[in-house]
Short mmCIF file of C-alpha atoms in Angstrom, two decimals:
data_model
loop_
_atom_site.label_atom_id
_atom_site.label_comp_id
_atom_site.label_asym_id
_atom_site.label_seq_id
_atom_site.Cartn_x
_atom_site.Cartn_y
_atom_site.Cartn_z
CA MET A 191 -11.35 59.09 22.90
CA ALA A 192 -14.99 58.73 21.89
CA SER A 193 -14.03 57.44 18.48
CA ALA A 194 -11.73 54.79 19.98
CA TRP A 195 -14.50 53.73 22.39
CA LEU A 196 -16.99 53.47 19.52
CA HIS A 197 -14.43 51.53 17.46
CA ASP A 198 -13.97 49.06 20.31
CA LEU A 199 -17.69 48.76 20.76
CA GLU A 200 -18.13 47.98 17.09
CA ASN A 201 -15.44 45.37 17.18
CA GLU A 202 -16.98 43.63 20.15
CA VAL A 203 -20.42 43.69 18.54
CA ARG A 204 -18.95 42.16 15.40
CA ALA A 205 -17.15 39.51 17.44
CA LEU A 206 -20.40 38.75 19.34
CA ARG A 207 -22.27 38.47 16.05
CA GLY A 208 -19.62 36.19 14.62
CA VAL A 209 -19.77 34.02 17.75
CA SER A 210 -23.49 33.95 17.62
CA ARG A 211 -23.44 33.01 13.94
CA ARG A 212 -20.94 30.20 14.51
CA ARG A 213 -22.87 28.86 17.44
CA VAL A 214 -26.10 29.02 15.49
CA GLN A 215 -24.50 27.15 12.56
CA VAL A 216 -23.10 24.58 14.91
CA ALA A 217 -26.50 24.25 16.51
CA ARG A 218 -28.07 23.77 13.09
CA ASP A 219 -25.56 21.08 12.20
CA ASP A 220 -26.10 19.38 15.53
CA PHE A 221 -29.81 19.69 15.09
CA ALA A 222 -29.66 18.04 11.68
CA LEU A 223 -27.69 15.16 13.23
CA PHE A 224 -29.64 14.77 16.49
CA SER A 225 -32.55 12.40 16.75
CA SER A 226 -36.06 13.24 17.86
CA GLU A 227 -35.35 12.93 21.59
CA HIS A 228 -32.43 15.42 21.47
CA ARG A 229 -34.11 18.12 19.42
CA SER A 230 -35.92 19.62 22.44
CA ALA A 231 -32.57 20.05 24.21
CA ALA A 232 -31.17 21.75 21.11
CA SER A 233 -33.99 24.26 21.07
CA SER A 234 -33.41 25.04 24.72
CA THR A 235 -29.68 25.58 24.08
CA VAL A 236 -30.57 28.03 21.29
CA ALA A 237 -32.84 29.97 23.71
CA GLN A 238 -30.11 30.01 26.27
CA LEU A 239 -27.69 31.24 23.65
CA ASP A 240 -30.02 34.13 22.75
CA THR A 241 -30.50 35.20 26.39
CA TRP A 242 -26.72 35.09 26.96
CA LEU A 243 -26.17 37.19 23.89
CA GLU A 244 -28.63 39.80 25.06
CA ASN A 245 -27.18 39.98 28.50
CA GLN A 246 -23.70 40.31 27.12
CA MET A 247 -24.79 43.16 24.90
CA THR A 248 -26.47 45.05 27.75
CA CYS A 249 -23.58 44.54 30.14
CA ARG A 250 -21.03 45.64 27.61
CA SER A 251 -22.96 48.69 26.58
CA SER A 252 -23.50 49.87 30.19
CA SER A 253 -19.88 49.31 31.12
CA TYR A 254 -18.59 51.15 28.15
CA PHE A 255 -20.96 54.01 28.76
CA LYS A 256 -19.87 54.32 32.37
CA LYS A 257 -16.20 54.28 31.46
CA TRP A 258 -16.82 56.90 28.82
CA ARG A 259 -18.69 59.13 31.09
CA SER A 260 -16.20 58.99 33.92
CA GLY A 261 -13.20 59.49 31.64
CA GLY A 262 -14.72 62.39 29.70
CA SER A 263 -15.68 64.37 32.82
CA GLN A 264 -12.26 64.01 34.29
CA CYS A 265 -9.90 64.28 31.29
CA VAL A 266 -11.36 65.64 28.11
CA PHE A 267 -14.86 67.14 28.28
CA SER A 268 -14.78 69.10 31.58
CA ASP A 269 -14.45 72.62 30.09
CA ASP A 270 -16.25 72.38 26.76
CA ASP A 271 -20.07 72.12 26.62
CA GLU A 272 -20.22 71.68 22.93
CA ASP A 273 -18.14 68.64 23.16
CA ASP A 274 -20.50 67.25 25.78
CA ASP A 275 -23.46 67.70 23.49
CA ASN A 276 -21.63 65.97 20.68
CA ASN A 277 -20.66 63.12 22.99
CA LYS A 278 -24.20 62.80 24.12
CA ALA A 279 -25.37 62.66 20.54
CA THR A 280 -22.83 59.98 19.70
CA ILE A 281 -23.75 58.03 22.81
CA SER A 282 -27.40 58.19 21.93
CA SER A 283 -26.60 57.10 18.37
CA LYS A 284 -24.56 54.23 19.71
CA LYS A 285 -27.37 53.19 22.00
CA LEU A 286 -29.70 53.27 19.04
CA ASP A 287 -27.27 51.13 17.09
CA GLU A 288 -27.04 48.69 19.94
CA THR A 289 -30.75 48.46 20.29
CA THR A 290 -31.12 47.92 16.58
CA SER A 291 -28.43 45.19 16.63
CA VAL A 292 -30.17 43.51 19.54
CA ARG A 293 -33.44 43.72 17.72
CA GLN A 294 -31.83 42.18 14.67
CA LEU A 295 -30.36 39.40 16.81
CA ARG A 296 -33.83 38.73 18.27
CA GLU A 297 -35.36 38.59 14.91
CA ARG A 298 -32.68 36.20 13.73
CA ASN A 299 -33.26 34.09 16.83
CA GLN A 300 -36.95 34.03 16.11
CA LYS A 301 -36.18 32.92 12.51
CA LEU A 302 -33.99 30.17 13.89
CA GLU A 303 -36.74 29.07 16.24
CA THR A 304 -39.20 28.89 13.28
CA ILE A 305 -36.67 26.84 11.36
CA ILE A 306 -36.18 24.56 14.35
CA ASN A 307 -39.94 24.14 14.66
CA ASP A 308 -40.20 23.25 10.97
CA VAL A 309 -37.40 20.77 11.31
CA MET A 310 -39.09 19.26 14.40
CA GLU A 311 -42.31 18.93 12.44
CA VAL A 312 -40.54 17.19 9.57
CA ASN A 313 -38.85 14.91 12.06
CA LYS A 314 -42.15 13.99 13.63
CA ARG A 315 -43.54 13.15 10.23
CA TRP A 316 -40.47 11.02 9.45
CA GLN A 317 -40.81 9.18 12.73
CA LYS A 318 -44.43 8.48 12.01
CA HIS A 319 -43.55 7.17 8.49
CA HIS A 320 -40.78 5.06 9.96
CA SER A 321 -43.06 3.55 12.56
CA GLU A 322 -45.65 2.78 9.90
CA ARG A 323 -42.99 1.12 7.70
CA GLU A 324 -41.80 -0.97 10.60
CA VAL A 325 -45.33 -2.10 11.31
CA TYR A 326 -45.78 -3.06 7.64
CA LEU A 327 -42.51 -4.98 7.59
CA GLN A 328 -43.51 -6.80 10.76
CA LYS A 329 -46.77 -7.81 9.16
CA LEU A 330 -44.96 -9.09 6.12
CA GLN A 331 -42.55 -11.13 8.24
CA ASN A 332 -45.45 -12.63 10.14
CA THR A 333 -47.20 -13.65 6.90
CA ILE A 334 -44.02 -15.13 5.51
CA SER A 335 -43.33 -17.17 8.68
CA GLU A 336 -46.90 -18.40 8.62
CA LEU A 337 -46.56 -19.54 5.00
CA GLN A 338 -43.27 -21.30 5.79
CA GLN A 339 -44.83 -23.09 8.70
CA ARG A 340 -47.70 -24.24 6.50
CA GLU A 341 -45.29 -25.58 3.80
CA ILE A 342 -43.20 -27.37 6.45
CA GLN A 343 -46.24 -28.99 7.94
CA SER A 344 -47.49 -30.12 4.53
CA ALA A 345 -44.03 -31.56 3.64
CA VAL A 346 -43.83 -33.39 6.98
CA LYS A 347 -47.28 -34.87 6.36
CA GLU A 348 -46.27 -36.01 2.84
CA ASN A 349 -43.03 -37.55 4.15
CA ALA A 350 -44.91 -39.37 6.88
CA ALA A 351 -47.32 -40.76 4.37
CA ALA A 352 -44.54 -41.92 2.08
CA SER A 353 -42.61 -43.50 4.96
CA LYS A 354 -45.69 -45.36 6.07
CA GLN A 355 -46.21 -46.63 2.48
CA GLY A 356 -42.49 -47.60 2.27
CA LEU A 357 -42.70 -49.52 5.56
CA THR A 358 -45.48 -51.61 4.13
CA VAL A 359 -43.31 -52.58 1.13
CA THR A 360 -39.94 -53.02 3.05
CA PRO A 361 -39.71 -56.88 3.25
CA GLU A 362 -40.06 -57.47 -0.49
CA ARG A 363 -37.67 -54.63 -1.32
CA LEU A 364 -35.21 -56.00 1.25
CA ALA A 365 -35.22 -59.46 -0.31
CA GLN A 366 -34.65 -57.92 -3.75
CA ILE A 367 -31.75 -55.86 -2.51
CA GLU A 368 -30.18 -58.88 -0.80
CA ALA A 369 -30.42 -60.89 -4.07
CA GLU A 370 -28.80 -58.03 -6.02
CA ASN A 371 -26.10 -57.80 -3.39
CA ALA A 372 -25.31 -61.53 -3.59
CA GLN A 373 -25.14 -61.37 -7.40
CA LEU A 374 -22.82 -58.37 -7.32
CA SER A 375 -20.57 -60.11 -4.78
CA LEU A 376 -20.32 -63.13 -7.07
CA GLU A 377 -19.46 -60.93 -10.01
CA LEU A 378 -16.88 -59.16 -7.93
CA GLU A 379 -15.20 -62.44 -6.87
CA SER A 380 -15.14 -63.66 -10.47
CA ALA A 381 -13.59 -60.31 -11.56
CA HIS A 382 -10.95 -60.68 -8.79
CA ARG A 383 -10.09 -64.17 -9.93
CA LYS A 384 -9.78 -63.10 -13.55
CA ALA A 385 -7.58 -60.18 -12.55
CA GLN A 386 -5.37 -62.48 -10.51
CA ALA A 387 -5.07 -64.97 -13.40
CA MET A 388 -4.31 -62.14 -15.84
CA GLU A 389 -1.73 -60.75 -13.47
CA LYS A 390 -0.10 -64.18 -13.12
CA GLU A 391 -0.04 -64.60 -16.87
CA HIS A 392 1.49 -61.20 -17.31
CA LYS A 393 4.15 -61.93 -14.73
CA GLU A 394 5.06 -65.22 -16.42
CA HIS A 395 5.13 -63.51 -19.80
CA VAL A 396 7.35 -60.77 -18.41
CA GLN A 397 9.72 -63.40 -16.91
CA LEU A 398 9.80 -65.26 -20.22
CA LEU A 399 10.53 -62.07 -22.12
CA ASN A 400 13.31 -61.18 -19.60
CA ILE A 401 14.86 -64.60 -20.03
CA GLN A 402 14.69 -64.29 -23.81
CA VAL A 403 16.16 -60.80 -23.68
CA ARG A 404 19.01 -62.05 -21.50
CA SER A 405 19.70 -64.96 -23.84
CA TYR A 406 19.56 -62.74 -26.92
CA ARG A 407 21.79 -60.25 -25.23
CA ASP A 408 24.28 -62.95 -24.30
CA ASP A 409 24.18 -64.31 -27.82
CA TRP A 410 24.61 -60.84 -29.25
CA GLU A 411 27.51 -60.06 -26.96
CA ALA A 412 29.16 -63.40 -27.81
CA GLU A 413 28.68 -62.71 -31.53
CA ARG A 414 30.06 -59.22 -31.13
CA ARG A 415 33.08 -60.54 -29.30
CA GLU A 416 33.63 -63.11 -32.04
CA LYS A 417 33.32 -60.44 -34.67
CA GLU A 418 35.73 -58.20 -32.82
CA GLN A 419 38.15 -61.12 -32.47
CA ALA A 420 37.72 -61.93 -36.13
CA LEU A 421 38.48 -58.34 -37.06
CA ILE A 422 41.57 -58.43 -34.79
CA ASP A 423 42.70 -61.72 -36.34
CA LYS A 424 42.09 -60.36 -39.76
CA ALA A 425 44.16 -57.29 -39.01
CA THR A 426 46.99 -59.47 -37.61
CA LEU A 427 46.89 -61.74 -40.69
CA GLU A 428 46.87 -58.81 -43.01
CA GLU A 429 49.89 -57.36 -41.15
CA ARG A 430 51.56 -60.78 -41.36
CA CYS A 431 50.79 -60.99 -45.08
CA ARG A 432 52.29 -57.55 -45.62
CA ASN A 433 55.42 -58.56 -43.71
CA LEU A 434 55.70 -61.77 -45.69
CA GLU A 435 55.24 -59.92 -48.97
CA GLU A 436 58.03 -57.55 -47.94
CA LYS A 437 60.25 -60.41 -47.02
CA LEU A 438 59.40 -62.20 -50.29
CA LEU A 439 60.27 -59.07 -52.19
CA CYS A 440 63.60 -58.80 -50.37
CA GLU A 441 64.36 -62.50 -51.03
CA LYS A 442 63.51 -62.10 -54.68
CA GLN A 443 65.86 -59.16 -54.93
CA LYS A 444 68.58 -61.16 -53.22
CA THR A 445 68.06 -64.37 -55.30
CA ALA A 446 67.61 -62.65 -58.68
CA PRO A 447 71.34 -62.79 -59.68
CA VAL A 448 71.69 -66.35 -58.40
CA GLU A 449 68.70 -67.57 -60.44
CA LYS A 450 70.24 -65.94 -63.55
CA SER A 451 73.48 -67.79 -62.99
CA VAL A 452 71.66 -71.10 -62.30
CA MET A 453 69.67 -70.75 -65.50
CA ASN A 454 72.88 -70.67 -67.51
CA ILE A 455 74.21 -74.11 -66.25
CA ALA A 456 72.76 -77.50 -66.98
CA PRO A 457 72.81 -80.22 -64.26
CA CYS A 458 74.37 -82.77 -66.61
CA GLY A 459 77.50 -80.69 -67.12
CA CYS A 460 76.72 -79.70 -70.69
CA PRO A 461 77.44 -76.12 -71.73
CA GLN A 462 74.60 -73.62 -72.32
CA GLU A 463 74.68 -73.97 -76.08
CA ALA A 464 74.26 -77.84 -75.80
CA VAL A 465 71.21 -77.66 -73.45
CA PRO A 466 68.52 -78.08 -76.10
CA ALA A 467 70.24 -81.11 -77.58
CA CYS A 468 70.92 -82.48 -74.16
CA ARG A 469 67.20 -82.49 -73.30
CA ARG A 470 66.54 -84.97 -76.02
CA GLY A 471 68.46 -87.75 -74.16
CA PRO A 472 70.60 -89.74 -76.57
CA ASN A 473 72.70 -86.79 -77.65
CA CYS A 474 73.87 -86.03 -74.09
CA PRO A 475 77.33 -87.56 -73.34
CA HIS A 476 76.75 -87.26 -69.62
CA ALA A 477 73.29 -88.89 -69.60
CA SER A 478 74.52 -92.29 -68.53
CA LYS A 479 76.83 -90.84 -65.95
CA ASN A 480 74.31 -88.70 -64.19
CA GLN A 481 71.30 -91.05 -64.59
CA GLY A 482 71.90 -92.90 -61.37
CA SER A 483 72.68 -89.90 -59.24
CA SER A 484 69.66 -87.90 -60.46
CA SER A 485 67.08 -90.45 -59.34
CA GLY A 486 67.13 -89.38 -55.70
CA SER A 487 67.54 -85.61 -56.25
CA THR A 488 65.20 -82.83 -57.04
CA PHE A 489 66.21 -80.13 -59.48
CA ARG A 490 65.55 -76.43 -59.23
CA SER A 491 63.41 -76.00 -62.39
CA SER A 492 62.08 -77.79 -65.40
CA VAL A 493 64.90 -76.38 -67.51
CA HIS A 494 67.51 -78.26 -65.38
CA LEU A 495 65.85 -81.70 -65.67
CA PRO A 496 68.16 -84.44 -66.71
CA CYS A 497 68.06 -85.97 -70.16
CA LEU A 498 65.51 -88.75 -69.61
CA PRO A 499 63.51 -90.73 -72.15
CA ALA A 500 59.98 -89.66 -73.02
CA ASN A 501 58.21 -92.68 -71.41
CA ARG A 502 59.56 -91.69 -67.99
CA ALA A 503 57.28 -88.65 -67.61
CA SER A 504 54.69 -90.00 -65.14
CA ARG A 505 56.11 -87.74 -62.36
CA ARG A 506 58.38 -84.83 -63.15
CA ARG A 507 60.21 -82.74 -60.69
CA ALA A 508 60.43 -78.98 -60.56
CA THR A 509 62.46 -76.73 -58.32
CA LEU A 510 60.82 -73.51 -57.17
CA GLU A 511 61.95 -70.59 -55.02
CA SER A 512 61.86 -71.01 -51.27
CA SER A 513 59.53 -67.97 -50.68
CA GLN A 514 55.97 -67.93 -51.99
CA SER A 515 53.34 -65.13 -51.81
CA ILE A 516 50.51 -65.87 -49.30
CA GLY A 517 47.17 -64.13 -50.11
CA SER A 518 45.86 -61.44 -47.78
CA SER A 519 42.54 -63.22 -47.26
CA ARG A 520 41.54 -66.93 -46.85
CA THR A 521 39.33 -66.99 -49.91
CA SER A 522 40.16 -69.41 -52.74
CA SER A 523 42.61 -67.98 -55.30
CA PRO A 524 43.25 -69.16 -58.81
CA SER A 525 45.93 -71.81 -59.36
CA ALA A 526 49.48 -70.64 -60.13
CA SER A 527 51.41 -72.07 -63.11
CA VAL A 528 55.09 -72.40 -64.08
CA SER A 529 55.76 -72.38 -67.81
CA THR A 530 58.82 -74.07 -69.36
CA GLU A 531 59.98 -74.75 -72.80
CA SER A 532 58.65 -78.33 -72.84
CA GLY A 533 55.19 -77.61 -71.29
CA ILE A 534 53.19 -76.12 -68.30
CA VAL A 535 53.51 -77.41 -64.76
CA THR A 536 50.39 -76.62 -62.63
CA ILE A 537 50.53 -76.05 -58.85
CA GLY A 538 47.19 -76.42 -57.04
CA PHE A 539 45.98 -74.25 -54.15
CA ASP A 540 43.51 -75.18 -51.40
CA ASP A 541 41.91 -72.20 -49.52
CA GLY A 542 44.66 -69.80 -50.60
CA LEU A 543 47.54 -72.24 -49.77
CA ALA A 544 49.57 -74.60 -52.05
CA SER A 545 49.22 -78.36 -51.74
CA VAL A 546 52.83 -79.58 -51.17
CA THR A 547 53.74 -83.25 -51.33
CA SER A 548 57.48 -83.25 -50.47
CA PHE A 549 60.40 -81.02 -49.68
CA THR A 550 63.87 -82.18 -50.83
CA TYR A 551 67.27 -80.61 -51.30
CA PRO A 552 69.31 -81.57 -54.37
CA PRO A 553 72.41 -83.57 -53.21
CA ASP A 554 74.78 -82.04 -55.74
CA THR A 555 73.83 -78.39 -55.60
CA PRO A 556 76.89 -76.40 -56.59
CA PHE A 557 75.66 -73.18 -55.10
CA SER A 558 75.79 -71.83 -51.55
CA VAL A 559 72.33 -70.20 -51.76
CA SER A 560 69.73 -71.94 -49.62
CA SER A 561 66.74 -73.11 -51.67
CA LYS A 562 63.81 -75.45 -51.35
CA SER A 563 62.36 -77.68 -54.03
CA LEU A 564 58.79 -78.74 -54.39
CA GLU A 565 57.84 -82.08 -55.99
CA ILE A 566 54.79 -81.18 -58.03
CA PRO A 567 52.81 -83.89 -59.99
CA LEU A 568 51.42 -83.00 -63.36
CA HIS A 569 48.22 -84.93 -62.68
CA SER A 570 45.61 -83.92 -60.13
CA SER A 571 45.17 -87.57 -59.11
CA ASP A 572 48.78 -87.68 -57.80
CA VAL A 573 48.15 -84.77 -55.39
CA GLU A 574 47.58 -85.66 -51.73
CA SER A 575 45.65 -82.76 -50.35
CA GLU A 576 45.86 -81.89 -46.68
CA ASP A 577 42.94 -81.02 -44.35
CA TRP A 578 43.09 -77.32 -43.50
CA SER A 579 39.62 -77.11 -41.88
CA GLY A 580 40.97 -77.62 -38.38
CA ASN A 581 43.37 -74.68 -38.60
CA ALA A 582 40.45 -72.17 -38.33
CA ALA A 583 39.33 -73.42 -34.96
CA GLU A 584 42.87 -73.85 -33.72
CA GLU A 585 43.85 -70.29 -34.67
CA GLY A 586 40.65 -68.85 -33.17
CA VAL A 587 39.34 -67.22 -36.31
CA LEU A 588 35.84 -68.67 -36.48
CA THR A 589 35.20 -68.98 -32.79
CA GLN A 590 36.50 -67.52 -29.57
CA THR A 591 36.64 -70.65 -27.47
CA SER A 592 37.62 -74.29 -28.05
CA GLU A 593 34.91 -75.70 -25.75
CA GLN A 594 31.84 -77.57 -26.83
CA VAL A 595 28.40 -76.04 -26.47
CA ILE A 596 25.28 -78.05 -25.41
CA CYS A 597 21.74 -76.80 -26.33
CA PRO A 598 19.73 -76.38 -23.07
CA ARG A 599 16.55 -77.40 -24.95
CA CYS A 600 17.39 -80.52 -26.93
CA GLN A 601 20.85 -81.33 -25.42
CA ARG A 602 22.50 -81.28 -28.81
CA VAL A 603 26.28 -80.88 -28.77
CA PHE A 604 28.00 -78.33 -31.02
CA PRO A 605 31.82 -78.49 -31.58
CA PRO A 606 33.88 -75.31 -31.49
CA ASP A 607 33.67 -74.79 -35.30
CA GLN A 608 29.86 -74.80 -35.16
CA HIS A 609 29.19 -72.18 -32.42
CA LEU A 610 27.52 -69.86 -34.96
CA ASP A 611 25.24 -72.67 -36.04
CA PHE A 612 24.26 -73.07 -32.42
CA LEU A 613 22.91 -69.50 -32.39
CA ASP A 614 20.60 -70.18 -35.34
CA HIS A 615 19.57 -73.55 -33.79
CA PHE A 616 18.76 -71.93 -30.42
CA ASP A 617 16.23 -69.53 -32.03
CA HIS A 618 14.37 -72.40 -33.81
CA CYS A 619 14.71 -75.22 -31.33
CA PRO A 620 11.26 -76.98 -31.03
CA ASP A 621 11.70 -78.34 -27.45
CA GLN A 622 10.59 -76.63 -24.21
CA PRO A 623 12.90 -73.79 -23.24
CA HIS A 624 15.14 -74.15 -20.17
CA TYR A 625 16.79 -70.76 -20.76
CA ASN A 626 20.12 -71.69 -19.15
CA SER A 627 23.14 -72.26 -21.39
CA ILE A 628 25.57 -74.86 -20.22
CA PHE A 629 29.16 -74.74 -21.42
CA LYS A 630 31.44 -77.68 -20.87
#
């Protein structure tokens, strides 16, 4: 029982010591944070804490002793004197321990008070230093403000003097400024006029360029259309030439046996073996009979000519085939020739086409094959050439329209076959441009 009581007492003493230590530590922390006016209150709280601790220790010790004494006399230590002596010894030892612990707590409290006093002294010194520093800073601020006021006053005085001096010179300076302003306004007006003139010129130039571009574009489109039409016409003509060549080939194949049979018969009725003698004239027995009838007829070839005298050779007749080959292009081609036994008969061509003077059928043709004869003179003076220049404009090869074109500058009229010349003339026309093409 006594051991349990002592154990409880020791635990309570330890708890009280721990509480006191924690409170002292909290007081120290609070004291380090408190300012100078709160440190006196902190010291008083520490003193109150010490008195409370002492009172608690005394109360606890007396209560425990009373409980122990009453309990021992009633329950445990009533019959045994030795146990009473031992209990008294333990109680006395516990009292000594309590007194020693209280003494230690008092000593610790005194140490804390000395620490608090030292801290208070340091705080007082810091407050003094802080107050001195504030006084020094205030003096510096006062001196700085005084210097600034002096500088401001000096600057104000200088500005006032300069303003007074400027007021004395103001009329002359004002007149000079007005003159400069007038000059600058004149320069500005002239610059505005120049800018307006340049803008007007630029607008006119742009309009002129637009008109030229439109005219060139129209010319280019017209030329392109003409070229496209020319290509189309060329393709159609080439197709036509191919068709005609095919037809010519077919006709040649058809008339080949007929030509062979015609070549074996003379028109005067002479047999084939007598043809060379018949061509000399006097040897032909049928010359006088057929002379009158052959004057108005045209024979198929030079081999079938009647037996005529040599002085009647001013114009000879030749019979050719009805189909002739037409060239694929309209460029000039070399002249074609028909060779016979007596000589060479030349047929002239103009722009790829033959110059034909007459078409006649022989009256006494003994064959059923249809053929055409061409009367071809041997001399170039006897040829009556036809004008083929108008066919180009009529067929639409050189130009796309049959209307006349009038130059808007010099009013020159261009026929349909000279539309391309009009384009070159329009670029180099010396008159003033009117830029509007008129087509009639």
